[in-house]
Short mmCIF file of C-alpha atoms in Angstrom, two decimals:
data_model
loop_
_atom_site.label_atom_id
_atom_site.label_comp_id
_atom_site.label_asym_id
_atom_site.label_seq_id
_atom_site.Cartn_x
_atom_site.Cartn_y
_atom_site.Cartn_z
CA UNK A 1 -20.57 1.16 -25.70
CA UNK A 2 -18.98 5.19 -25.92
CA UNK A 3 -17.89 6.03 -22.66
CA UNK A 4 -20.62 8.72 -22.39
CA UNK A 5 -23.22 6.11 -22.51
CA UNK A 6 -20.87 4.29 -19.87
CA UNK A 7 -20.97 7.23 -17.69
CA UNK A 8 -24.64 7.76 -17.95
CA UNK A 9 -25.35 4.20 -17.17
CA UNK A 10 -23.36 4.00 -14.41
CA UNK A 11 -24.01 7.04 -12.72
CA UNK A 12 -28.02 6.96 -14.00
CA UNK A 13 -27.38 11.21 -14.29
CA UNK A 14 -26.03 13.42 -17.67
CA UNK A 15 -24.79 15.55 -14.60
CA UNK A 16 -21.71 12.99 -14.61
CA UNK A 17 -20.97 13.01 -18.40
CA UNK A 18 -21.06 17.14 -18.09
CA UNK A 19 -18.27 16.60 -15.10
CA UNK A 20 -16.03 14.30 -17.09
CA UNK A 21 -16.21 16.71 -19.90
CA UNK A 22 -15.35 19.15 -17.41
CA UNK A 23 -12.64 17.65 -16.08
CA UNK A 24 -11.39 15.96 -19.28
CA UNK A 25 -13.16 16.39 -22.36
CA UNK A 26 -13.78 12.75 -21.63
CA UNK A 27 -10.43 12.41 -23.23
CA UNK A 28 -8.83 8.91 -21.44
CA UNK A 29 -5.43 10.26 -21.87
CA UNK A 30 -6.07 13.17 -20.01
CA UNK A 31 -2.95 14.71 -18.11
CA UNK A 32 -2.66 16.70 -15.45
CA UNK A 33 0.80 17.01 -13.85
CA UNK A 34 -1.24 19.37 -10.76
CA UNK A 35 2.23 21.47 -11.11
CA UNK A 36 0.62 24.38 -8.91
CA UNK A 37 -1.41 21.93 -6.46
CA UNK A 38 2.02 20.27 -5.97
CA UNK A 39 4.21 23.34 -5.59
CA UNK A 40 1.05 24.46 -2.87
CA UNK A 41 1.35 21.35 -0.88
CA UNK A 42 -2.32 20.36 -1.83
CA UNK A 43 -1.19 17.08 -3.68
CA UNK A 44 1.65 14.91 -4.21
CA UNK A 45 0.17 13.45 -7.29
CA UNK A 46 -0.45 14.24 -10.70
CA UNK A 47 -4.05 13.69 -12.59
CA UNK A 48 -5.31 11.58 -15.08
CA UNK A 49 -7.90 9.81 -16.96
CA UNK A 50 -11.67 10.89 -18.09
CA UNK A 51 -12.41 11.93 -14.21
CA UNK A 52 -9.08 13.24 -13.17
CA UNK A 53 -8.15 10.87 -10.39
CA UNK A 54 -5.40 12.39 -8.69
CA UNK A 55 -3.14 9.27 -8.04
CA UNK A 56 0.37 8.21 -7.73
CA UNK A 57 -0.30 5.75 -10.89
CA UNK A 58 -0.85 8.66 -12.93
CA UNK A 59 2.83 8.77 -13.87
CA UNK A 60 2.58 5.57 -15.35
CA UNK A 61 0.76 5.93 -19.04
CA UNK A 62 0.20 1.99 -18.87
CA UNK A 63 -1.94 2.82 -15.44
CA UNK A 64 -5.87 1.07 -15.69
CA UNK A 65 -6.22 4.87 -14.63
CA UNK A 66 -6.19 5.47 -18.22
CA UNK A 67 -9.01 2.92 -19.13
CA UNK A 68 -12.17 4.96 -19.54
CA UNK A 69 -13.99 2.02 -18.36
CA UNK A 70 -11.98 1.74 -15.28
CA UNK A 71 -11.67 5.83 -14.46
CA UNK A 72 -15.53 5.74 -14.37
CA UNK A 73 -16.10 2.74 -12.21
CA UNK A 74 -13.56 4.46 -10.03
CA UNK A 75 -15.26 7.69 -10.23
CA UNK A 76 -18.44 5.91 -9.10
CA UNK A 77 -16.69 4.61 -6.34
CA UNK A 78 -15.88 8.01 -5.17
CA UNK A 79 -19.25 9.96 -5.54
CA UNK A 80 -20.68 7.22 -3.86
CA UNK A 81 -18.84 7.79 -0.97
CA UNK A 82 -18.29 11.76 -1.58
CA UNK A 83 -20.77 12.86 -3.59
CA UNK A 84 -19.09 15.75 -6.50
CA UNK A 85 -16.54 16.93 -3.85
CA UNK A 86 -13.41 15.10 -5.46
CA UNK A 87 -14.57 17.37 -8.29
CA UNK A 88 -14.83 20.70 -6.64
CA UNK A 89 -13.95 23.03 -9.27
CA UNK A 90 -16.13 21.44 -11.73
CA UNK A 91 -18.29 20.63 -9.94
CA UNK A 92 -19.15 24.27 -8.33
CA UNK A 93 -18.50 25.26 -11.88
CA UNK A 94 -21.89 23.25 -13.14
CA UNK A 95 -23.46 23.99 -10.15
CA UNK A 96 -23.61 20.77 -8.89
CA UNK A 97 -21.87 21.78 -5.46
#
């Protein structure tokens, strides 16, 4: 299964597919290294995966965080607690904040 039909499954919305493209271009190796969130003293961490968690195992490239599969389930996790927040940029950016 692609990891867009993933994403819809699991979150039952395309509102979730246009966030991960958002945040990633539902690339799985996506990198952030959150070099201006860091120097701010918003974060510690870097970001990674097809949602962007922002998470100490980021720094490792062999990190599940870099399993499509497992960055969505995670992601669910999250809005299911949170709703888009962890998102916020994107999220306000597609209106969904």
């Amino acid at each position: 299964m692609s990891v867009k039909d993933y994403i819809i499954e699991v979150f039952g919305t395309e509102n979730a597919v246009k966030l991960a493209i958002c945040e990633s271009g539902l690339k799985p190796y996506a990198y952030n290294p959150e070099v201006y969130a860091k120097s701010m003293g918003i974060t510690e961490y870097s970001s990674c995966g097809v949602f962007q968690h922002n998470d100490s195992r980021c720094e490792d490239k062999a990190s599940e965080l870099y399993d499509p599969y497992y960055s969505v389930d995670l992601a669910k996790e999250k809005y299911d607690k949170r709703g888009w927040n962890p998102w916020t940029n994107c999220a306000k950016r597609l209106g969904l904040l």
